[in-house]
């Protein structure tokens, strides 16, 4: 009897574990919205506009997932997350996915954040006041540098100064607003973050033109979405959402021409849009999943240009984020 009871409770415990760990996609569908962990406010990546509507490159990845699931890019709630809280909030289950300019590193991954890919290849840089009259980060010996806690930025900063035998006075803050304000008010000689962040944060400074970005990029910052480790199907939904955005760009499918493209004879386009084949169901989605994404947010290139590209206030060149066909690193496996 005791054995049966033990077996029964073991079986119950096991099913509870699999119920808890299985089916983020089903949970999202049942809830009726996606919960996306996002930046509290980083222009170009995730920033509420005047109407409180979140806009940005990371935001578009979240909206693309919502579009793939619900055929509605607005069925997503954005939960702003501070840098140092990212691993715990993802682990706690409060969010379905974290898309918050977060660098893919080994220790983050072994610590439970499972990265699905890279939606922005970045690297860390420095900004200083022009009147400091230095033209290289190698001339920062003895400098005070404002930096945000809980970031790879903080670690790379220490490495860079140590590697170059320079004296560093780090001035650490827990939020980005505090960090930028401190630098802007003259508390530090330099401010350091991902290069993308430097472009965005510079716009917040009282006199953006009084500052200069130094030429050195001191690290690799592959920024991408992460999910918990226990749900392969959900991992694939998030991963292939980015691949759909990339494949669309590669195939010339845009938000404006996607309906026209449904009539295309190109087999790759037909598979992407679900006109041919049975690809979406394998992800737990409908076969028009990628059509929904492109119709809602456009392709990766469109999202890039709109949010951070040369036509946007941020003015970042495609660089490493160009498609592989254009000399960049953005590459998606084929849909077949
Ligand atoms: N990519 C780095 C840095 C990410 C990061 O949090 N950067 C800061 C500075 S641009 C930020 O976004 N802060 C926004 C905030 O906390 O409000 C990482 O993953 O650690």
GROMACS .gro file of C-alpha atoms and ligand atoms in nm:
model
  356
    1UNK     CA    1   0.000   0.000   0.000
    2UNK     CA    2   0.277   0.235   0.102
    3UNK     CA    3   0.458   0.151  -0.219
    4UNK     CA    4   0.150   0.233  -0.426
    5UNK     CA    5   0.104   0.561  -0.237
    6UNK     CA    6   0.470   0.647  -0.288
    7UNK     CA    7   0.451   0.560  -0.657
    8UNK     CA    8   0.132   0.761  -0.691
    9UNK     CA    9   0.277   1.066  -0.526
   10UNK     CA   10   0.593   1.031  -0.733
   11UNK     CA   11   0.380   1.012  -1.049
   12UNK     CA   12   0.179   1.314  -0.938
   13UNK     CA   13   0.495   1.509  -0.864
   14UNK     CA   14   0.631   1.415  -1.205
   15UNK     CA   15   0.316   1.525  -1.385
   16UNK     CA   16   0.317   1.851  -1.187
   17UNK     CA   17   0.673   1.911  -1.299
   18UNK     CA   18   0.593   1.839  -1.662
   19UNK     CA   19   0.272   2.048  -1.644
   20UNK     CA   20   0.474   2.337  -1.504
   21UNK     CA   21   0.757   2.299  -1.749
   22UNK     CA   22   0.560   2.201  -2.057
   23UNK     CA   23   0.383   2.441  -2.278
   24UNK     CA   24   0.481   2.806  -2.239
   25UNK     CA   25   0.315   2.842  -2.579
   26UNK     CA   26  -0.007   2.690  -2.443
   27UNK     CA   27   0.010   2.913  -2.137
   28UNK     CA   28   0.054   3.220  -2.354
   29UNK     CA   29  -0.236   3.114  -2.577
   30UNK     CA   30  -0.459   3.052  -2.272
   31UNK     CA   31  -0.362   3.387  -2.118
   32UNK     CA   32  -0.438   3.568  -2.442
   33UNK     CA   33  -0.119   3.774  -2.436
   34UNK     CA   34   0.257   3.740  -2.437
   35UNK     CA   35   0.457   3.885  -2.148
   36UNK     CA   36   0.785   4.021  -2.273
   37UNK     CA   37   1.061   4.134  -2.037
   38UNK     CA   38   1.186   4.462  -2.181
   39UNK     CA   39   1.411   4.760  -2.122
   40UNK     CA   40   1.261   5.033  -1.900
   41UNK     CA   41   1.353   5.284  -2.170
   42UNK     CA   42   1.622   5.267  -2.435
   43UNK     CA   43   1.550   5.466  -2.750
   44UNK     CA   44   1.553   5.248  -3.061
   45UNK     CA   45   1.522   4.925  -2.864
   46UNK     CA   46   1.232   4.965  -2.621
   47UNK     CA   47   1.077   5.298  -2.534
   48UNK     CA   48   0.715   5.400  -2.478
   49UNK     CA   49   0.609   5.684  -2.714
   50UNK     CA   50   0.390   5.984  -2.621
   51UNK     CA   51   0.085   5.758  -2.615
   52UNK     CA   52   0.263   5.502  -2.396
   53UNK     CA   53   0.299   5.257  -2.688
   54UNK     CA   54   0.627   5.063  -2.673
   55UNK     CA   55   0.846   5.103  -2.984
   56UNK     CA   56   1.184   4.960  -3.078
   57UNK     CA   57   1.387   4.680  -3.233
   58UNK     CA   58   1.350   4.455  -2.925
   59UNK     CA   59   0.985   4.554  -2.899
   60UNK     CA   60   0.930   4.446  -3.260
   61UNK     CA   61   1.069   4.099  -3.182
   62UNK     CA   62   0.813   4.072  -2.900
   63UNK     CA   63   0.534   4.199  -3.125
   64UNK     CA   64   0.643   3.954  -3.395
   65UNK     CA   65   0.604   3.661  -3.153
   66UNK     CA   66   0.260   3.789  -3.052
   67UNK     CA   67   0.165   3.826  -3.419
   68UNK     CA   68   0.277   3.470  -3.495
   69UNK     CA   69   0.063   3.335  -3.209
   70UNK     CA   70  -0.242   3.565  -3.207
   71UNK     CA   71  -0.230   3.737  -3.546
   72UNK     CA   72  -0.219   4.055  -3.338
   73UNK     CA   73   0.108   4.238  -3.255
   74UNK     CA   74  -0.063   4.423  -2.969
   75UNK     CA   75  -0.134   4.114  -2.763
   76UNK     CA   76   0.182   4.166  -2.564
   77UNK     CA   77   0.249   4.314  -2.224
   78UNK     CA   78   0.590   4.472  -2.170
   79UNK     CA   79   0.743   4.430  -1.828
   80UNK     CA   80   1.031   4.676  -1.774
   81UNK     CA   81   1.327   4.503  -1.614
   82UNK     CA   82   1.638   4.648  -1.453
   83UNK     CA   83   1.971   4.505  -1.571
   84UNK     CA   84   2.063   4.317  -1.256
   85UNK     CA   85   1.715   4.160  -1.214
   86UNK     CA   86   1.709   3.991  -1.556
   87UNK     CA   87   1.812   3.635  -1.458
   88UNK     CA   88   1.585   3.615  -1.153
   89UNK     CA   89   1.280   3.757  -1.327
   90UNK     CA   90   1.317   3.520  -1.621
   91UNK     CA   91   1.364   3.224  -1.385
   92UNK     CA   92   1.062   3.324  -1.176
   93UNK     CA   93   0.823   3.273  -1.469
   94UNK     CA   94   0.690   3.631  -1.456
   95UNK     CA   95   0.783   3.676  -1.821
   96UNK     CA   96   0.765   3.439  -2.119
   97UNK     CA   97   1.071   3.580  -2.291
   98UNK     CA   98   1.337   3.841  -2.219
   99UNK     CA   99   1.418   4.071  -2.510
  100UNK     CA  100   1.614   4.350  -2.347
  101UNK     CA  101   1.948   4.434  -2.510
  102UNK     CA  102   2.094   4.139  -2.326
  103UNK     CA  103   2.434   3.996  -2.414
  104UNK     CA  104   2.461   3.623  -2.475
  105UNK     CA  105   2.737   3.492  -2.248
  106UNK     CA  106   2.838   3.149  -2.124
  107UNK     CA  107   2.768   3.218  -1.757
  108UNK     CA  108   2.425   3.364  -1.829
  109UNK     CA  109   2.340   3.058  -2.033
  110UNK     CA  110   2.466   2.806  -1.778
  111UNK     CA  111   2.285   3.018  -1.517
  112UNK     CA  112   1.951   2.949  -1.686
  113UNK     CA  113   1.902   3.210  -1.958
  114UNK     CA  114   1.879   3.020  -2.284
  115UNK     CA  115   1.956   3.248  -2.579
  116UNK     CA  116   1.765   3.183  -2.901
  117UNK     CA  117   1.988   3.394  -3.126
  118UNK     CA  118   2.115   3.744  -3.187
  119UNK     CA  119   1.883   4.024  -3.295
  120UNK     CA  120   2.157   4.289  -3.267
  121UNK     CA  121   2.535   4.244  -3.284
  122UNK     CA  122   2.684   4.511  -3.063
  123UNK     CA  123   3.008   4.599  -2.884
  124UNK     CA  124   3.099   4.824  -2.593
  125UNK     CA  125   3.227   5.178  -2.634
  126UNK     CA  126   3.301   5.499  -2.443
  127UNK     CA  127   3.174   5.854  -2.464
  128UNK     CA  128   3.365   6.153  -2.321
  129UNK     CA  129   3.330   6.529  -2.322
  130UNK     CA  130   3.498   6.687  -2.626
  131UNK     CA  131   3.675   6.935  -2.400
  132UNK     CA  132   3.867   6.645  -2.243
  133UNK     CA  133   4.048   6.640  -2.580
  134UNK     CA  134   4.125   6.269  -2.597
  135UNK     CA  135   4.088   6.061  -2.909
  136UNK     CA  136   4.132   5.709  -2.772
  137UNK     CA  137   4.005   5.496  -2.485
  138UNK     CA  138   4.369   5.403  -2.428
  139UNK     CA  139   4.417   5.756  -2.294
  140UNK     CA  140   4.167   5.703  -2.012
  141UNK     CA  141   4.431   5.610  -1.751
  142UNK     CA  142   4.311   5.728  -1.410
  143UNK     CA  143   3.966   5.822  -1.543
  144UNK     CA  144   3.640   5.795  -1.353
  145UNK     CA  145   3.385   5.603  -1.560
  146UNK     CA  146   3.010   5.594  -1.500
  147UNK     CA  147   2.870   5.243  -1.553
  148UNK     CA  148   2.554   5.045  -1.480
  149UNK     CA  149   2.551   4.758  -1.231
  150UNK     CA  150   2.463   4.402  -1.332
  151UNK     CA  151   2.578   4.442  -1.691
  152UNK     CA  152   2.852   4.288  -1.900
  153UNK     CA  153   2.957   4.653  -1.942
  154UNK     CA  154   3.078   4.666  -1.583
  155UNK     CA  155   3.289   4.350  -1.630
  156UNK     CA  156   3.438   4.453  -1.966
  157UNK     CA  157   3.530   4.793  -1.828
  158UNK     CA  158   3.738   4.635  -1.551
  159UNK     CA  159   3.898   4.390  -1.800
  160UNK     CA  160   3.991   4.666  -2.045
  161UNK     CA  161   4.161   4.884  -1.785
  162UNK     CA  162   4.338   4.584  -1.633
  163UNK     CA  163   4.457   4.454  -1.971
  164UNK     CA  164   4.601   4.795  -2.055
  165UNK     CA  165   4.746   4.851  -1.707
  166UNK     CA  166   4.542   5.166  -1.659
  167UNK     CA  167   4.400   5.294  -1.331
  168UNK     CA  168   4.019   5.295  -1.319
  169UNK     CA  169   3.773   5.468  -1.093
  170UNK     CA  170   3.440   5.300  -1.167
  171UNK     CA  171   3.130   5.492  -1.054
  172UNK     CA  172   2.848   5.238  -1.045
  173UNK     CA  173   2.471   5.299  -1.054
  174UNK     CA  174   2.180   5.057  -1.055
  175UNK     CA  175   1.976   5.228  -1.328
  176UNK     CA  176   2.073   5.371  -1.658
  177UNK     CA  177   1.901   5.704  -1.593
  178UNK     CA  178   2.117   5.758  -1.285
  179UNK     CA  179   2.430   5.655  -1.475
  180UNK     CA  180   2.370   5.895  -1.765
  181UNK     CA  181   2.262   6.180  -1.538
  182UNK     CA  182   2.575   6.136  -1.327
  183UNK     CA  183   2.798   6.148  -1.635
  184UNK     CA  184   2.607   6.443  -1.779
  185UNK     CA  185   2.641   6.638  -1.457
  186UNK     CA  186   3.019   6.593  -1.464
  187UNK     CA  187   3.048   6.321  -1.200
  188UNK     CA  188   3.261   6.103  -1.435
  189UNK     CA  189   3.514   6.161  -1.712
  190UNK     CA  190   3.354   5.895  -1.931
  191UNK     CA  191   3.036   5.692  -1.971
  192UNK     CA  192   3.047   5.339  -2.108
  193UNK     CA  193   2.784   5.104  -2.246
  194UNK     CA  194   2.698   4.908  -2.562
  195UNK     CA  195   2.765   5.126  -2.867
  196UNK     CA  196   2.394   5.115  -2.953
  197UNK     CA  197   2.320   5.253  -2.606
  198UNK     CA  198   2.577   5.530  -2.648
  199UNK     CA  199   2.395   5.657  -2.957
  200UNK     CA  200   2.060   5.640  -2.778
  201UNK     CA  201   2.173   5.780  -2.442
  202UNK     CA  202   2.366   6.066  -2.597
  203UNK     CA  203   2.032   6.208  -2.711
  204UNK     CA  204   1.930   6.235  -2.343
  205UNK     CA  205   2.230   6.452  -2.253
  206UNK     CA  206   2.186   6.826  -2.202
  207UNK     CA  207   2.420   6.911  -2.492
  208UNK     CA  208   2.468   6.598  -2.709
  209UNK     CA  209   2.716   6.774  -2.939
  210UNK     CA  210   2.956   6.841  -2.652
  211UNK     CA  211   3.039   6.471  -2.635
  212UNK     CA  212   3.236   6.237  -2.857
  213UNK     CA  213   3.225   5.857  -2.891
  214UNK     CA  214   3.578   5.715  -2.880
  215UNK     CA  215   3.678   5.480  -3.163
  216UNK     CA  216   3.752   5.164  -2.961
  217UNK     CA  217   3.498   4.885  -2.937
  218UNK     CA  218   3.626   4.682  -2.645
  219UNK     CA  219   3.398   4.376  -2.645
  220UNK     CA  220   3.156   4.151  -2.830
  221UNK     CA  221   2.796   4.211  -2.724
  222UNK     CA  222   2.569   3.974  -2.912
  223UNK     CA  223   2.226   4.088  -2.792
  224UNK     CA  224   1.937   3.848  -2.817
  225UNK     CA  225   1.619   3.702  -2.673
  226UNK     CA  226   1.639   3.447  -2.394
  227UNK     CA  227   1.395   3.195  -2.251
  228UNK     CA  228   1.400   2.938  -1.971
  229UNK     CA  229   1.579   2.615  -2.049
  230UNK     CA  230   1.292   2.375  -1.996
  231UNK     CA  231   1.075   2.428  -2.302
  232UNK     CA  232   1.212   2.337  -2.643
  233UNK     CA  233   0.892   2.418  -2.833
  234UNK     CA  234   0.885   2.770  -2.688
  235UNK     CA  235   1.256   2.813  -2.759
  236UNK     CA  236   1.185   2.728  -3.123
  237UNK     CA  237   0.891   2.970  -3.149
  238UNK     CA  238   1.111   3.258  -3.030
  239UNK     CA  239   1.409   3.147  -3.239
  240UNK     CA  240   1.214   3.102  -3.563
  241UNK     CA  241   1.033   3.432  -3.518
  242UNK     CA  242   1.369   3.603  -3.565
  243UNK     CA  243   1.452   3.370  -3.856
  244UNK     CA  244   1.120   3.457  -4.022
  245UNK     CA  245   1.209   3.828  -4.000
  246UNK     CA  246   1.549   3.756  -4.157
  247UNK     CA  247   1.424   3.518  -4.427
  248UNK     CA  248   1.162   3.776  -4.524
  249UNK     CA  249   1.429   4.040  -4.574
  250UNK     CA  250   1.649   3.802  -4.770
  251UNK     CA  251   1.358   3.711  -4.999
  252UNK     CA  252   1.245   4.072  -5.045
  253UNK     CA  253   0.915   4.020  -4.864
  254UNK     CA  254   0.803   4.340  -4.692
  255UNK     CA  255   0.509   4.463  -4.489
  256UNK     CA  256   0.387   4.646  -4.799
  257UNK     CA  257   0.420   4.362  -5.052
  258UNK     CA  258   0.343   4.056  -4.837
  259UNK     CA  259  -0.010   4.014  -4.975
  260UNK     CA  260   0.116   4.040  -5.331
  261UNK     CA  261   0.391   3.788  -5.244
  262UNK     CA  262   0.127   3.527  -5.158
  263UNK     CA  263   0.099   3.484  -5.538
  264UNK     CA  264   0.476   3.444  -5.586
  265UNK     CA  265   0.611   3.141  -5.774
  266UNK     CA  266   0.930   3.141  -5.568
  267UNK     CA  267   0.920   2.817  -5.364
  268UNK     CA  268   1.111   2.975  -5.071
  269UNK     CA  269   0.860   3.260  -5.052
  270UNK     CA  270   0.568   3.017  -5.078
  271UNK     CA  271   0.706   2.813  -4.788
  272UNK     CA  272   0.780   3.127  -4.580
  273UNK     CA  273   0.425   3.253  -4.621
  274UNK     CA  274   0.261   2.913  -4.566
  275UNK     CA  275   0.118   2.894  -4.917
  276UNK     CA  276   0.303   2.564  -4.957
  277UNK     CA  277   0.408   2.303  -4.701
  278UNK     CA  278   0.322   2.245  -4.341
  279UNK     CA  279   0.586   2.431  -4.142
  280UNK     CA  280   0.403   2.641  -3.882
  281UNK     CA  281   0.223   2.348  -3.723
  282UNK     CA  282   0.557   2.196  -3.626
  283UNK     CA  283   0.611   2.502  -3.407
  284UNK     CA  284   0.263   2.475  -3.257
  285UNK     CA  285   0.150   2.768  -3.475
  286UNK     CA  286  -0.051   2.807  -3.793
  287UNK     CA  287   0.113   2.771  -4.134
  288UNK     CA  288   0.072   3.143  -4.202
  289UNK     CA  289   0.277   3.228  -3.888
  290UNK     CA  290   0.547   3.412  -4.082
  291UNK     CA  291   0.292   3.594  -4.301
  292UNK     CA  292   0.136   3.723  -3.979
  293UNK     CA  293   0.475   3.842  -3.853
  294UNK     CA  294   0.566   4.028  -4.172
  295UNK     CA  295   0.218   4.180  -4.207
  296UNK     CA  296   0.241   4.309  -3.849
  297UNK     CA  297   0.599   4.435  -3.816
  298UNK     CA  298   0.765   4.403  -4.158
  299UNK     CA  299   1.095   4.221  -4.213
  300UNK     CA  300   1.414   4.258  -4.004
  301UNK     CA  301   1.560   4.528  -4.230
  302UNK     CA  302   1.240   4.733  -4.209
  303UNK     CA  303   1.235   4.705  -3.832
  304UNK     CA  304   1.605   4.796  -3.815
  305UNK     CA  305   1.564   5.106  -4.034
  306UNK     CA  306   1.250   5.224  -3.857
  307UNK     CA  307   1.391   5.189  -3.507
  308UNK     CA  308   1.767   5.235  -3.513
  309UNK     CA  309   1.873   5.289  -3.877
  310UNK     CA  310   2.015   5.591  -4.053
  311UNK     CA  311   1.667   5.737  -4.104
  312UNK     CA  312   1.588   5.715  -3.730
  313UNK     CA  313   1.714   5.953  -3.459
  314UNK     CA  314   1.960   5.682  -3.342
  315UNK     CA  315   2.141   5.658  -3.682
  316UNK     CA  316   2.315   5.321  -3.658
  317UNK     CA  317   2.461   5.169  -3.977
  318UNK     CA  318   2.368   4.808  -4.057
  319UNK     CA  319   2.734   4.698  -4.016
  320UNK     CA  320   2.748   4.353  -3.856
  321UNK     CA  321   2.368   4.350  -3.856
  322UNK     CA  322   2.344   4.344  -4.234
  323UNK     CA  323   2.228   4.017  -4.383
  324UNK     CA  324   2.502   3.764  -4.465
  325UNK     CA  325   2.429   3.833  -4.833
  326UNK     CA  326   2.534   4.195  -4.772
  327UNK     CA  327   2.853   4.120  -4.577
  328UNK     CA  328   2.690   4.111  -4.233
  329UNK     CA  329   2.631   3.839  -3.975
  330UNK     CA  330   2.252   3.811  -3.980
  331UNK     CA  331   2.182   3.465  -4.123
  332UNK     CA  332   1.875   3.245  -4.093
  333UNK     CA  333   1.846   2.873  -4.165
  334UNK     CA  334   1.602   2.794  -4.445
  335UNK     CA  335   1.235   2.713  -4.399
  336UNK     CA  336   1.190   2.372  -4.557
  337LIG     N1  337   2.430   4.430  -2.310
  337LIG     C1  338   2.471   4.453  -2.175
  337LIG     C2  339   2.420   4.585  -2.119
  337LIG     C3  340   2.270   4.593  -2.114
  337LIG     C4  341   2.216   4.712  -2.035
  337LIG     O1  342   2.138   4.691  -1.940
  337LIG     N2  343   2.253   4.834  -2.075
  337LIG     C5  344   2.206   4.952  -2.006
  337LIG     C6  345   2.272   5.075  -2.060
  337LIG     S1  346   2.234   5.114  -2.230
  337LIG     C7  347   2.055   4.963  -2.016
  337LIG     O2  348   1.996   4.924  -2.114
  337LIG     N3  349   1.994   5.019  -1.914
  337LIG     C8  350   1.854   5.052  -1.914
  337LIG     C9  351   1.800   5.070  -1.777
  337LIG     O3  352   1.839   4.997  -1.685
  337LIG     O4  353   1.712   5.156  -1.765
  337LIG    C10  354   2.425   4.339  -2.085
  337LIG     O5  355   2.354   4.250  -2.134
  337LIG     O6  356   2.462   4.335  -1.968
   0.00000   0.00000   0.00000
